[in-house]
Coordinates of N, CA and C in Angstrom, one line a residue:
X1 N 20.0 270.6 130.2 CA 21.1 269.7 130.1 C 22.1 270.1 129.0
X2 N 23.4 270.3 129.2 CA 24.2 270.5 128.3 C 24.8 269.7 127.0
X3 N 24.9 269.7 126.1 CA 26.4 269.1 125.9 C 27.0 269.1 125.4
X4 N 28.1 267.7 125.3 CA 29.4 268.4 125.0 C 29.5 266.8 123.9
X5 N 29.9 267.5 122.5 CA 30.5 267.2 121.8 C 31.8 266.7 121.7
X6 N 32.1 265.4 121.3 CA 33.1 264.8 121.5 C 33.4 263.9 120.0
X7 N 34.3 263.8 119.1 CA 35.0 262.7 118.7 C 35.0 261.1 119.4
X8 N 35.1 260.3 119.0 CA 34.3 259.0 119.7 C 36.2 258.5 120.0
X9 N 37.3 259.2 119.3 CA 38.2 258.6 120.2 C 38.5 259.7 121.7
X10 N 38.0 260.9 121.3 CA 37.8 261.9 122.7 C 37.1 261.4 123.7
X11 N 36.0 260.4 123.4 CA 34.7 260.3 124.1 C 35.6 259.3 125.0
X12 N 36.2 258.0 124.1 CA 37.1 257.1 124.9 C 38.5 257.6 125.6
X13 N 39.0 258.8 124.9 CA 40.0 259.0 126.3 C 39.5 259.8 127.4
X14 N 38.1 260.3 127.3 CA 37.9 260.8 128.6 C 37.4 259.8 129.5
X15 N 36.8 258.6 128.9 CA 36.4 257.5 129.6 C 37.7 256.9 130.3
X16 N 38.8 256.8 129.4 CA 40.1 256.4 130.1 C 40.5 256.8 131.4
X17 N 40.5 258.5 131.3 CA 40.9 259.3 132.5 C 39.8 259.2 133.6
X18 N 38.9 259.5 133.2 CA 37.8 258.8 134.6 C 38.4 257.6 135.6
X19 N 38.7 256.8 134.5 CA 39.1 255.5 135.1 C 39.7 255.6 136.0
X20 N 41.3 256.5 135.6 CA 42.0 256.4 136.2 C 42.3 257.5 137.2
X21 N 41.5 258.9 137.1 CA 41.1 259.1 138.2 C 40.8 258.6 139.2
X22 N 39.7 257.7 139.3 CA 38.6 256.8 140.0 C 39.3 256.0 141.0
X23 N 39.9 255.4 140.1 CA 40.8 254.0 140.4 C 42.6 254.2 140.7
X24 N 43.2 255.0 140.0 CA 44.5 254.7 140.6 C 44.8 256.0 141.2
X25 N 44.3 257.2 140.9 CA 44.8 259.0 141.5 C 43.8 258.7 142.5
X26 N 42.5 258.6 143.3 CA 42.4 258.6 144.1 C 43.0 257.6 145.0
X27 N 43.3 256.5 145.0 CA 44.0 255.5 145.6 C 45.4 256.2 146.1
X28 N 46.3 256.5 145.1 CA 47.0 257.2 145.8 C 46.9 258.4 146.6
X29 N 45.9 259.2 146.2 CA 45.6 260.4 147.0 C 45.7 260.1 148.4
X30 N 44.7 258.7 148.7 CA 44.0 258.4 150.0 C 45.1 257.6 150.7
X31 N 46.0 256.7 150.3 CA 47.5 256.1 150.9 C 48.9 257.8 151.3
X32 N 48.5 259.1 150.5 CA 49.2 260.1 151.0 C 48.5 260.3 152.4
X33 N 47.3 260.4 152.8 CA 46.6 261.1 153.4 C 46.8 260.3 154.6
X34 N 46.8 259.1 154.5 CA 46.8 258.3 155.7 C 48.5 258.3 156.1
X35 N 49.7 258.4 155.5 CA 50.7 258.6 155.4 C 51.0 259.9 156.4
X36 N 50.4 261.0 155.9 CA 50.2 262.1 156.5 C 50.0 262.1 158.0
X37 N 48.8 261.5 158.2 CA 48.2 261.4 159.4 C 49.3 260.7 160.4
X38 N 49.8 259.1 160.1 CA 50.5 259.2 160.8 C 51.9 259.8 161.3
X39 N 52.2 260.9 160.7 CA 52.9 261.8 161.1 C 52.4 262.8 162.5
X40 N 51.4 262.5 163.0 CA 50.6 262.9 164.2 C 49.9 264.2 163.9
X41 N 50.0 265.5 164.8 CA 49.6 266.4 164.5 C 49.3 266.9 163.3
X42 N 47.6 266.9 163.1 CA 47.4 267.3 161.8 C 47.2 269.0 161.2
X43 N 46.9 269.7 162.8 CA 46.6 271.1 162.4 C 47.7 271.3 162.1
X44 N 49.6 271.1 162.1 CA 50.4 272.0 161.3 C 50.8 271.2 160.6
X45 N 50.2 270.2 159.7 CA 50.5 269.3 159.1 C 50.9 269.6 157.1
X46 N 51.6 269.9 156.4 CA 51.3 271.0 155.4 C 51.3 269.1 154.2
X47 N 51.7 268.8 154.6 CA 51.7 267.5 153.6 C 50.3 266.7 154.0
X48 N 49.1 267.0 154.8 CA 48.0 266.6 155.0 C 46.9 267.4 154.2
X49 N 47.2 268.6 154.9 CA 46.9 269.5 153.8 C 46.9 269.4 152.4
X50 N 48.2 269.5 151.8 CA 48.2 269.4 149.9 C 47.8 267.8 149.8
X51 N 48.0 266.6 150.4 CA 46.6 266.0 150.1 C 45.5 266.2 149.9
X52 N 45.2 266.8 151.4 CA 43.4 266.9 151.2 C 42.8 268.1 150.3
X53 N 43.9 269.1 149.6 CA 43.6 269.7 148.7 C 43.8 269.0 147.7
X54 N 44.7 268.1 147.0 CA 44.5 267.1 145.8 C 43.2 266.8 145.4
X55 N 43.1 265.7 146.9 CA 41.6 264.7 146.8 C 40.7 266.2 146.4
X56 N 40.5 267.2 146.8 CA 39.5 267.5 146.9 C 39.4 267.9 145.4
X57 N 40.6 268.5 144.7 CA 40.7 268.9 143.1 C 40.5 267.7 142.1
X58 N 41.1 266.3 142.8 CA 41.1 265.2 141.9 C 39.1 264.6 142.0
X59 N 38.6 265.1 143.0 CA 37.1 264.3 142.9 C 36.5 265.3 142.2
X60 N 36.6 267.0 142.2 CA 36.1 267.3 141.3 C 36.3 267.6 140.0
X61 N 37.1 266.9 139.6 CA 37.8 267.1 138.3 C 36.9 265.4 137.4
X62 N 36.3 264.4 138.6 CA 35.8 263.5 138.3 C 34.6 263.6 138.5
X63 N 34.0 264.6 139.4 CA 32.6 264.7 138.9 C 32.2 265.8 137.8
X64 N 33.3 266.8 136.9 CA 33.0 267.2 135.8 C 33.2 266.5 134.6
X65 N 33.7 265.4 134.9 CA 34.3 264.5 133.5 C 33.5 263.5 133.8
X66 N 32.4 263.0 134.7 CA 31.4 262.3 134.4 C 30.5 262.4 133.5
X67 N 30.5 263.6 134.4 CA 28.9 265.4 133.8 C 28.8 265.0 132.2
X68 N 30.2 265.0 131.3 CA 30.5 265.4 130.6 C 30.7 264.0 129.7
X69 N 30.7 262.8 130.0 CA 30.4 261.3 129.6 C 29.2 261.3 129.5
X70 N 28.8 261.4 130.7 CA 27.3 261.3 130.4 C 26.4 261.9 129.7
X71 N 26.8 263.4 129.2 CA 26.2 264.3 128.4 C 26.7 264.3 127.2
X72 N 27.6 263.5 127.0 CA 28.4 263.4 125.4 C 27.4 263.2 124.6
X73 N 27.9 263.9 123.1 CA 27.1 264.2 122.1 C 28.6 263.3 121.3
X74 N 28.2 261.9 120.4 CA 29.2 261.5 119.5 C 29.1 262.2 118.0
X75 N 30.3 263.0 117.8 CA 30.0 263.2 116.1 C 30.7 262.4 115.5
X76 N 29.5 262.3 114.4 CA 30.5 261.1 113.2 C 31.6 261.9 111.9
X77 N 32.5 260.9 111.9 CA 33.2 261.6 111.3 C 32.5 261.8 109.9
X78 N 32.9 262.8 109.0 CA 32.5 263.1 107.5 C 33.3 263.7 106.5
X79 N 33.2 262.5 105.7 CA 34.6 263.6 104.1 C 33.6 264.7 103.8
X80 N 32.8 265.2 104.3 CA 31.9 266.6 103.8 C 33.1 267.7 103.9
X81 N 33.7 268.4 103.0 CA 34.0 269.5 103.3 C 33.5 270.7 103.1
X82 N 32.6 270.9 102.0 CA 31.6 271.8 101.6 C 31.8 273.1 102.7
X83 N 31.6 272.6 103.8 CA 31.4 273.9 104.8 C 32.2 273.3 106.4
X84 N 32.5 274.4 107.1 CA 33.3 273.8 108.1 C 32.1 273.3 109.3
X85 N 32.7 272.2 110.6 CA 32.1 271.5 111.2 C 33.0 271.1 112.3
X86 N 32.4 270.4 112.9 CA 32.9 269.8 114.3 C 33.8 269.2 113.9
X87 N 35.1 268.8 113.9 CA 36.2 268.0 113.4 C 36.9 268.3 112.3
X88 N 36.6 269.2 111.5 CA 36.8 270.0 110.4 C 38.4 270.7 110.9
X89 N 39.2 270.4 110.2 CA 40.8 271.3 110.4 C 40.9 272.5 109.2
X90 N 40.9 273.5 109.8 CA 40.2 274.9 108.3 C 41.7 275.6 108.4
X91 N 42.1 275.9 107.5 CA 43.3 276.7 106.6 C 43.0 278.1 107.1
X92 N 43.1 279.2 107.4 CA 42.5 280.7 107.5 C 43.7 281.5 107.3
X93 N 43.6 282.7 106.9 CA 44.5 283.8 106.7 C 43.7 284.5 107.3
X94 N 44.7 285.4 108.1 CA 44.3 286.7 109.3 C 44.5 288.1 108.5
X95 N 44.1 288.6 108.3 CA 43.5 289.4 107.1 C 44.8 290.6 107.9
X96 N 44.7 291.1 109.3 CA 45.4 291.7 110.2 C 46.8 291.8 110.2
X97 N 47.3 290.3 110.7 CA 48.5 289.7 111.0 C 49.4 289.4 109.4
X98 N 48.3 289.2 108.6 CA 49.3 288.6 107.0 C 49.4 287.0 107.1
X99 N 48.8 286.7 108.1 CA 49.7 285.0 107.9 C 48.6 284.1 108.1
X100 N 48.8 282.8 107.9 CA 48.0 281.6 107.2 C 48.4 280.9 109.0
X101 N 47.2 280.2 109.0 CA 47.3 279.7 110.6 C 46.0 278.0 110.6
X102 N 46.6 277.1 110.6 CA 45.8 276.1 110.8 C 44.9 275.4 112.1
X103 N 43.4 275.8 111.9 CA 42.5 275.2 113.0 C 42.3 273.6 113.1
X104 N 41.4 273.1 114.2 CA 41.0 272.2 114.3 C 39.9 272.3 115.3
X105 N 38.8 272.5 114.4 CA 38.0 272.8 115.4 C 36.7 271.6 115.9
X106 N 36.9 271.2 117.6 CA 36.4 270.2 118.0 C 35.5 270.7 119.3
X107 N 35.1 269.7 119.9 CA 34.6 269.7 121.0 C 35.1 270.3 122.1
X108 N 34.6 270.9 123.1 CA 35.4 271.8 124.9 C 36.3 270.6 125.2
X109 N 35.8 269.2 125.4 CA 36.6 268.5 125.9 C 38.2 267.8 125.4
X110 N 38.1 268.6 124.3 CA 39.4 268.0 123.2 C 40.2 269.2 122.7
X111 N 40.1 270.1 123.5 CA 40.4 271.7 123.2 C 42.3 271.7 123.7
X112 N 42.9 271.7 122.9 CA 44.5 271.9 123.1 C 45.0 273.1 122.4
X113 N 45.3 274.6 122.8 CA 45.5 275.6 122.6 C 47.4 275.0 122.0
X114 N 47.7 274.2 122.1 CA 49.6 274.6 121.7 C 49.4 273.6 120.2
X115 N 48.3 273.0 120.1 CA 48.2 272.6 118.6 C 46.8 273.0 117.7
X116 N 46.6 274.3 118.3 CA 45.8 274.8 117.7 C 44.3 273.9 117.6
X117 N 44.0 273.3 118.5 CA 42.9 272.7 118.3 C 41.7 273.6 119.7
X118 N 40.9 273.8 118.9 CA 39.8 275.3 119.5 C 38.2 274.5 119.5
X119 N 37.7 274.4 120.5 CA 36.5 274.3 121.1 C 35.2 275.4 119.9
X120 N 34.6 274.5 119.9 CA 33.3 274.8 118.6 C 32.4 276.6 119.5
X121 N 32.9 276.4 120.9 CA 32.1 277.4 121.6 C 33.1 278.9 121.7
X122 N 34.4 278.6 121.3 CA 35.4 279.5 121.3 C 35.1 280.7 120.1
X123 N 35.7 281.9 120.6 CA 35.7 282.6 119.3 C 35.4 282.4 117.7
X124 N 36.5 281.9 117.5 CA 37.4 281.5 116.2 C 36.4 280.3 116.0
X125 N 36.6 279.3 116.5 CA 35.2 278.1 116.4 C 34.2 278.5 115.8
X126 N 33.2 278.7 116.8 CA 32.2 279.8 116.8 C 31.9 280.6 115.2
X127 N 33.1 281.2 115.5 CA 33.6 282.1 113.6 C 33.2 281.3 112.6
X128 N 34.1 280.2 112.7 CA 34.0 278.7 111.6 C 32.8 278.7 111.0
X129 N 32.4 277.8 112.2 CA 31.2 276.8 111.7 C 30.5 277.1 110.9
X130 N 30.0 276.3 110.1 CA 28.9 276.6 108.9 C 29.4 277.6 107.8
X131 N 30.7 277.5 107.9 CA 30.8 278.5 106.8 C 32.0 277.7 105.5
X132 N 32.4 278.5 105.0 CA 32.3 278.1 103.4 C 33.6 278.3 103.1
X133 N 34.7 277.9 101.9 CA 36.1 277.9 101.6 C 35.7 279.5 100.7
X134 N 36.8 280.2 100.8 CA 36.4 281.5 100.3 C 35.8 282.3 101.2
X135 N 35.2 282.1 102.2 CA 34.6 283.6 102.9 C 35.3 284.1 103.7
X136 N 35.1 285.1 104.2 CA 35.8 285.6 105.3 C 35.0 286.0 106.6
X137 N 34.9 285.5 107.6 CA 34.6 285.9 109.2 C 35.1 286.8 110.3
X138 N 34.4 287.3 111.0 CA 34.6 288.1 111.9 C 34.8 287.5 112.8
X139 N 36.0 287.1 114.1 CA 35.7 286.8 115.3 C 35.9 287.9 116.2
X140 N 35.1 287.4 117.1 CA 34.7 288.7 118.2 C 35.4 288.0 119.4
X141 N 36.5 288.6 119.3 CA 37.4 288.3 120.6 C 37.1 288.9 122.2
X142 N 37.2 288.4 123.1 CA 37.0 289.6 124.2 C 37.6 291.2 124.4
X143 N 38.6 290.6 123.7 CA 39.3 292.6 123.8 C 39.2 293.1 122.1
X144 N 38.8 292.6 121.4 CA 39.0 293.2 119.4 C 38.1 291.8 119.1
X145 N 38.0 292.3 117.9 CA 38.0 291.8 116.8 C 38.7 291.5 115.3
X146 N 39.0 291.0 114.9 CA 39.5 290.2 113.4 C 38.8 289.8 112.6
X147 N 39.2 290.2 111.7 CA 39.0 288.9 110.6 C 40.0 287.6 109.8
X148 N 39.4 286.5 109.3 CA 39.7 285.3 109.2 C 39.2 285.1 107.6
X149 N 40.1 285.0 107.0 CA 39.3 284.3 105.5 C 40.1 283.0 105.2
X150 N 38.6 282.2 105.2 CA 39.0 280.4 105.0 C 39.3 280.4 103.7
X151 N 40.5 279.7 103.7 CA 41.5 279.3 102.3 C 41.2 277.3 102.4
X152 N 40.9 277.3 103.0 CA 40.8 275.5 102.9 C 40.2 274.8 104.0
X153 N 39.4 273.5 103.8 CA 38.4 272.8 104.5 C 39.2 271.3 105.0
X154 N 39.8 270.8 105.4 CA 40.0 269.6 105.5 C 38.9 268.7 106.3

């Protein structure tokens, strides 16, 4: 069994979206589809179609974000900054590039790449964890490698 780490307000907006998967995106899915239909012929039907491909993206998009309720791991939050951790926002300078780049490193299901917030199982995450203000880490990217030296713990 897996799981998946979450922030307890992560844990409640994924409970949100469930919801409303569940309840208002399938509802509409299923009022397109019958919409559709009565449009008669369904074999050249392309708007019956990109329904029944929705519903079929929108139910499994709700049975991984069940998976993933139900397998939630709640971390509590902690003023520990000693070493980095699950909710931890770390300072790092790219030893490569020259420049100072701020993380947040959280759970898979709270992972937003345009605000730099990176999944604990990602590279760079991964890199983090358990380590210390002052060191410097290796991430092992798919195509290279870097290094990362933590300048700050928040």
């Amino acid at each position: 069994m897996a799981e998946f780490f979450m922030t307890q307000k992560g844990y409640d907006d994924a409970v949100k979206q469930l919801e409303y998967l569940q309840k208002v995106k399938r509802a509409e899915i299923v009022e397109r589809i019958q919409e559709a239909r009565s449009h008669g012929d369904l074999s050249e039907n392309a708007e019956y179609d990109a329904a029944r491909n929705e519903q079929a993206a929108n139910e499994g998009e709700i049975i991984e974000l069940d998976y993933k309720i139900k397998n939630a791991v709640i971390i509590e939050e902690t003023d520990d900054n000693s070493t980095v951790h699950i909710g931890s926002e770390v300072t790092v300078y790219d030893l490569d590039l020259e420049e100072e780049t701020t993380y947040t490193i959280m759970g898979t299901t709270e992972v937003d790449a345009m605000k730099n917030i990176v999944s604990n199982e990602s590279p760079v995450g991964a890199a983090l964890l358990k380590r210390k203000k002052g060191e410097t880490v290796t991430v092992k990217a798919p195509d290279c490698e870097y290094q990362l030296k933590i300048l700050k713990i928040n």
